PDB file of C-alpha atoms and ligand atoms in Angstrom:
ATOM      1  CA  MET A   8      63.869 -34.597  29.664  1.00 50.00           C
ATOM      2  CA  SER A   9      67.168 -34.433  27.738  1.00 64.00           C
ATOM      3  CA  LEU A  10      67.950 -32.285  24.693  1.00 80.00           C
ATOM      4  CA  THR A  11      68.787 -35.301  22.562  1.00 70.00           C
ATOM      5  CA  GLY A  12      65.980 -37.671  23.608  1.00 76.00           C
ATOM      6  CA  GLN A  13      63.477 -39.498  21.432  1.00 89.00           C
ATOM      7  CA  TYR A  14      60.678 -37.508  19.740  1.00 95.00           C
ATOM      8  CA  ASP A  15      57.356 -38.286  21.471  1.00 95.00           C
ATOM      9  CA  ASP A  16      54.423 -37.899  19.068  1.00 95.00           C
ATOM     10  CA  THR A  17      51.846 -37.638  21.855  1.00 97.00           C
ATOM     11  CA  ASN A  18      52.747 -33.959  22.443  1.00 98.00           C
ATOM     12  CA  ILE A  19      50.013 -31.347  21.947  1.00 98.00           C
ATOM     13  CA  PHE A  20      51.566 -29.778  18.823  1.00 98.00           C
ATOM     14  CA  ALA A  21      51.779 -33.178  17.077  1.00 98.00           C
ATOM     15  CA  LYS A  22      48.051 -33.534  17.818  1.00 98.00           C
ATOM     16  CA  ILE A  23      47.315 -30.046  16.446  1.00 98.00           C
ATOM     17  CA  ILE A  24      49.319 -30.816  13.256  1.00 98.00           C
ATOM     18  CA  ALA A  25      47.377 -34.080  12.849  1.00 98.00           C
ATOM     19  CA  GLY A  26      44.069 -32.270  13.401  1.00 97.00           C
ATOM     20  CA  ASP A  27      43.439 -34.281  16.573  1.00 98.00           C
ATOM     21  CA  ALA A  28      43.425 -31.270  18.928  1.00 98.00           C
ATOM     22  CA  PRO A  29      41.764 -27.857  18.519  1.00 97.00           C
ATOM     23  CA  ALA A  30      43.696 -24.681  17.734  1.00 98.00           C
ATOM     24  CA  ILE A  31      43.053 -21.176  16.429  1.00 98.00           C
ATOM     25  CA  LYS A  32      44.976 -21.513  13.174  1.00 98.00           C
ATOM     26  CA  LEU A  33      46.548 -18.632  11.273  1.00 98.00           C
ATOM     27  CA  PHE A  34      47.800 -20.774   8.395  1.00 98.00           C
ATOM     28  CA  ASP A  35      48.359 -24.426   7.687  1.00 98.00           C
ATOM     29  CA  ASP A  36      50.530 -25.433   4.713  1.00 98.00           C
ATOM     30  CA  GLU A  37      52.824 -28.235   3.579  1.00 98.00           C
ATOM     31  CA  HIS A  38      55.649 -27.322   5.963  1.00 98.00           C
ATOM     32  CA  ALA A  39      54.162 -25.617   9.017  1.00 98.00           C
ATOM     33  CA  VAL A  40      51.093 -24.629  10.950  1.00 98.00           C
ATOM     34  CA  ALA A  41      50.742 -21.315  12.771  1.00 98.00           C
ATOM     35  CA  ILE A  42      48.406 -20.916  15.732  1.00 98.00           C
ATOM     36  CA  MET A  43      47.471 -18.458  18.452  1.00 98.00           C
ATOM     37  CA  ASP A  44      49.186 -19.249  21.779  1.00 98.00           C
ATOM     38  CA  ILE A  45      46.370 -19.868  24.266  1.00 97.00           C
ATOM     39  CA  PHE A  46      48.560 -18.827  27.241  1.00 96.00           C
ATOM     40  CA  PRO A  47      49.888 -15.624  25.643  1.00 96.00           C
ATOM     41  CA  GLN A  48      52.673 -13.533  27.109  1.00 95.00           C
ATOM     42  CA  SER A  49      51.290 -10.553  25.212  1.00 96.00           C
ATOM     43  CA  PRO A  50      48.165  -9.911  23.082  1.00 96.00           C
ATOM     44  CA  GLY A  51      48.693 -11.526  19.667  1.00 97.00           C
ATOM     45  CA  HIS A  52      51.323 -14.052  20.837  1.00 97.00           C
ATOM     46  CA  CYS A  53      51.414 -16.752  18.161  1.00 98.00           C
ATOM     47  CA  LEU A  54      53.473 -19.788  17.204  1.00 98.00           C
ATOM     48  CA  VAL A  55      54.957 -21.246  14.014  1.00 98.00           C
ATOM     49  CA  ILE A  56      55.121 -25.030  14.324  1.00 98.00           C
ATOM     50  CA  PRO A  57      57.142 -26.857  11.628  1.00 98.00           C
ATOM     51  CA  LYS A  58      55.474 -30.143  10.662  1.00 98.00           C
ATOM     52  CA  GLU A  59      58.670 -32.195  10.720  1.00 98.00           C
ATOM     53  CA  PRO A  60      58.670 -34.356  13.881  1.00 97.00           C
ATOM     54  CA  ALA A  61      61.624 -32.774  15.705  1.00 97.00           C
ATOM     55  CA  ARG A  62      61.943 -32.031  19.416  1.00 97.00           C
ATOM     56  CA  ASN A  63      63.831 -28.789  18.946  1.00 97.00           C
ATOM     57  CA  LEU A  64      65.953 -26.699  16.566  1.00 97.00           C
ATOM     58  CA  LEU A  65      68.954 -28.992  17.045  1.00 96.00           C
ATOM     59  CA  ASP A  66      66.921 -31.932  15.701  1.00 95.00           C
ATOM     60  CA  LEU A  67      65.313 -30.058  12.793  1.00 96.00           C
ATOM     61  CA  SER A  68      66.614 -30.699   9.259  1.00 96.00           C
ATOM     62  CA  ASP A  69      68.216 -27.752   7.438  1.00 98.00           C
ATOM     63  CA  GLY A  70      65.438 -27.829   4.837  1.00 98.00           C
ATOM     64  CA  ALA A  71      62.670 -27.673   7.440  1.00 98.00           C
ATOM     65  CA  ALA A  72      64.558 -24.924   9.305  1.00 98.00           C
ATOM     66  CA  ALA A  73      64.754 -22.844   6.120  1.00 98.00           C
ATOM     67  CA  GLN A  74      61.044 -23.350   5.438  1.00 98.00           C
ATOM     68  CA  ALA A  75      60.255 -22.460   9.048  1.00 98.00           C
ATOM     69  CA  ILE A  76      62.200 -19.213   9.214  1.00 98.00           C
ATOM     70  CA  SER A  77      60.543 -17.846   6.073  1.00 98.00           C
ATOM     71  CA  ARG A  78      57.162 -18.516   7.707  1.00 98.00           C
ATOM     72  CA  VAL A  79      58.294 -16.919  10.970  1.00 98.00           C
ATOM     73  CA  LYS A  80      59.228 -13.803   9.013  1.00 98.00           C
ATOM     74  CA  ALA A  81      55.935 -13.774   7.070  1.00 98.00           C
ATOM     75  CA  LEU A  82      53.909 -14.189  10.255  1.00 98.00           C
ATOM     76  CA  ALA A  83      55.907 -11.496  12.077  1.00 98.00           C
ATOM     77  CA  LYS A  84      55.138  -9.128   9.184  1.00 98.00           C
ATOM     78  CA  ALA A  85      51.440 -10.027   9.353  1.00 98.00           C
ATOM     79  CA  VAL A  86      51.450  -9.421  13.112  1.00 98.00           C
ATOM     80  CA  GLU A  87      53.018  -6.020  12.481  1.00 98.00           C
ATOM     81  CA  THR A  88      50.420  -5.131   9.845  1.00 98.00           C
ATOM     82  CA  GLY A  89      47.460  -6.608  11.692  1.00 98.00           C
ATOM     83  CA  LEU A  90      48.147  -5.550  15.268  1.00 98.00           C
ATOM     84  CA  ASP A  91      50.494  -2.540  14.926  1.00 98.00           C
ATOM     85  CA  PRO A  92      52.799  -3.395  17.878  1.00 98.00           C
ATOM     86  CA  ASP A  93      55.767  -1.250  18.969  1.00 98.00           C
ATOM     87  CA  GLY A  94      58.078  -4.266  18.748  1.00 98.00           C
ATOM     88  CA  ILE A  95      58.085  -8.011  18.078  1.00 98.00           C
ATOM     89  CA  VAL A  96      60.056 -10.669  19.966  1.00 98.00           C
ATOM     90  CA  VAL A  97      60.887 -13.942  18.183  1.00 98.00           C
ATOM     91  CA  THR A  98      61.984 -16.748  20.512  1.00 97.00           C
ATOM     92  CA  GLN A  99      62.598 -20.478  20.380  1.00 98.00           C
ATOM     93  CA  PHE A 100      63.517 -22.661  23.377  1.00 97.00           C
ATOM     94  CA  ASN A 101      65.568 -25.869  23.309  1.00 97.00           C
ATOM     95  CA  GLY A 102      65.214 -28.172  26.316  1.00 95.00           C
ATOM     96  CA  ALA A 103      63.408 -27.771  29.620  1.00 93.00           C
ATOM     97  CA  PRO A 104      66.203 -25.770  31.305  1.00 93.00           C
ATOM     98  CA  ALA A 105      65.904 -23.250  28.456  1.00 95.00           C
ATOM     99  CA  GLY A 106      62.168 -22.888  29.089  1.00 93.00           C
ATOM    100  CA  GLN A 107      60.778 -25.408  26.590  1.00 95.00           C
ATOM    101  CA  THR A 108      57.530 -27.013  27.744  1.00 96.00           C
ATOM    102  CA  VAL A 109      56.193 -28.599  24.528  1.00 97.00           C
ATOM    103  CA  PHE A 110      58.747 -30.913  22.936  1.00 97.00           C
ATOM    104  CA  HIS A 111      57.914 -30.320  19.301  1.00 98.00           C
ATOM    105  CA  ILE A 112      59.934 -27.561  17.602  1.00 98.00           C
ATOM    106  CA  HIS A 113      58.151 -24.185  17.489  1.00 98.00           C
ATOM    107  CA  PHE A 114      58.908 -20.485  17.252  1.00 98.00           C
ATOM    108  CA  HIS A 115      57.202 -17.795  19.339  1.00 98.00           C
ATOM    109  CA  ILE A 116      56.179 -14.475  17.789  1.00 98.00           C
ATOM    110  CA  ILE A 117      55.371 -12.084  20.605  1.00 98.00           C
ATOM    111  CA  PRO A 118      54.186  -8.555  19.785  1.00 98.00           C
ATOM    112  CA  ARG A 119      55.187  -5.903  22.340  1.00 97.00           C
ATOM    113  CA  TRP A 120      53.672  -2.543  23.190  1.00 97.00           C
ATOM    114  CA  ASP A 121      55.539   0.125  25.164  1.00 95.00           C
ATOM    115  CA  ALA A 122      52.747   0.315  27.757  1.00 91.00           C
ATOM    116  CA  ILE A 123      52.071  -3.444  28.167  1.00 90.00           C
ATOM    117  CA  PRO A 124      54.468  -5.481  30.330  1.00 90.00           C
ATOM    118  CA  LEU A 125      55.430  -8.963  29.124  1.00 91.00           C
ATOM    119  CA  GLY A 126      53.354 -11.676  30.840  1.00 88.00           C
ATOM    120  CA  ARG A 127      54.699 -14.822  32.453  1.00 85.00           C
ATOM    121  CA  HIS A 128      55.738 -17.669  30.100  1.00 81.00           C
ATOM    122  CA  GLY A 129      52.930 -20.266  30.297  1.00 78.00           C
ATOM    123  CA  GLY A 130      50.711 -17.922  32.339  1.00 80.00           C
ATOM    124  CA  GLY A 131      46.887 -17.776  32.330  1.00 85.00           C
ATOM    125  CA  GLN A 132      44.654 -18.915  29.471  1.00 90.00           C
ATOM    126  CA  ALA A 133      43.445 -16.138  27.169  1.00 92.00           C
ATOM    127  CA  ASP A 134      39.858 -15.146  26.452  1.00 94.00           C
ATOM    128  CA  MET A 135      38.910 -17.101  23.296  1.00 96.00           C
ATOM    129  CA  GLU A 136      36.930 -14.201  21.811  1.00 97.00           C
ATOM    130  CA  GLU A 137      39.968 -11.938  22.133  1.00 96.00           C
ATOM    131  CA  LEU A 138      42.220 -14.583  20.578  1.00 97.00           C
ATOM    132  CA  ASN A 139      39.816 -15.029  17.664  1.00 98.00           C
ATOM    133  CA  ALA A 140      39.635 -11.262  17.094  1.00 98.00           C
ATOM    134  CA  GLN A 141      43.446 -11.001  17.047  1.00 98.00           C
ATOM    135  CA  ALA A 142      43.664 -14.047  14.755  1.00 98.00           C
ATOM    136  CA  GLU A 143      41.240 -12.477  12.289  1.00 98.00           C
ATOM    137  CA  LYS A 144      43.422  -9.372  11.987  1.00 98.00           C
ATOM    138  CA  ILE A 145      46.578 -11.450  11.527  1.00 98.00           C
ATOM    139  CA  ARG A 146      44.910 -13.683   8.901  1.00 98.00           C
ATOM    140  CA  ALA A 147      43.670 -10.627   7.005  1.00 98.00           C
ATOM    141  CA  ALA A 148      47.243  -9.290   6.919  1.00 98.00           C
ATOM    142  CA  LEU A 149      48.559 -12.653   5.688  1.00 97.00           C
ATOM    143  CA  GLY A 150      46.210 -12.247   2.713  1.00 92.00           C
TER     144      GLY A 150
HETATM  145  P1  AMP B  23      57.620 -23.597  24.975  1.00 75.07           P
HETATM  146  O1  AMP B  23      57.649 -23.307  26.450  1.00 75.07           O
HETATM  147  O2  AMP B  23      58.584 -22.829  24.161  1.00 75.07           O
HETATM  148  O3  AMP B  23      57.659 -25.079  24.750  1.00 75.07           O
HETATM  149  O4  AMP B  23      56.219 -23.042  24.478  1.00 75.07           O
HETATM  150  C1  AMP B  23      55.053 -23.758  24.427  1.00 75.07           C
HETATM  151  C2  AMP B  23      54.005 -22.733  24.178  1.00 75.07           C
HETATM  152  O5  AMP B  23      52.848 -23.409  23.771  1.00 75.07           O
HETATM  153  C3  AMP B  23      53.632 -21.911  25.423  1.00 75.07           C
HETATM  154  O6  AMP B  23      53.761 -20.541  25.127  1.00 75.07           O
HETATM  155  C4  AMP B  23      52.198 -22.310  25.704  1.00 75.07           C
HETATM  156  O7  AMP B  23      51.451 -21.223  26.155  1.00 75.07           O
HETATM  157  C5  AMP B  23      51.735 -22.791  24.344  1.00 75.07           C
HETATM  158  N1  AMP B  23      50.699 -23.791  24.347  1.00 75.07           N
HETATM  159  C6  AMP B  23      50.623 -24.914  25.096  1.00 75.07           C
HETATM  160  N2  AMP B  23      49.533 -25.646  24.779  1.00 75.07           N
HETATM  161  C7  AMP B  23      48.912 -24.961  23.774  1.00 75.07           C
HETATM  162  C8  AMP B  23      47.717 -25.195  23.013  1.00 75.07           C
HETATM  163  N3  AMP B  23      46.954 -26.273  23.214  1.00 75.07           N
HETATM  164  N4  AMP B  23      47.380 -24.282  22.076  1.00 75.07           N
HETATM  165  C9  AMP B  23      48.153 -23.180  21.873  1.00 75.07           C
HETATM  166  N5  AMP B  23      49.273 -22.915  22.560  1.00 75.07           N
HETATM  167  C10 AMP B  23      49.650 -23.787  23.502  1.00 75.07           C
END
């Protein structure tokens, strides 16, 4: 799949934005939806998914990028407040060789603890009860 190819609206994040696939949502507004990553690299791993149909950051409009980064910051702050990690990684992959697996633009927010090693990207599916408990804390911090 090339970096500059056509946007394919059958991807899983397009379905989540449309409400046609399930997700543990943290917020859902005019510009973006935030969800728990179900194959987390660390407890509390979550995603900000801009609603604009763009494959990656290179395709995203400047306006949508600005809206997205303010939400990434707000969610990172809520993760800090809600989960009290020792650090937070923010990542975003463009193209399969860079590690992208879902071809709708999204940003990863990955809390890190000194004692917990980072899991494999796209590793095992998380326990849904644990994900819901983490989501509740993050939502409470979002206010
Ligand atoms: P990327 O490799 O940057 O494209 O990241 C895609 C991310 O989406 C990975 O971290 C996956 O674990 C995550 N993911 C894939 N399908 C779902 C889903 N249905 N719900 C939540 N997260 C998902």
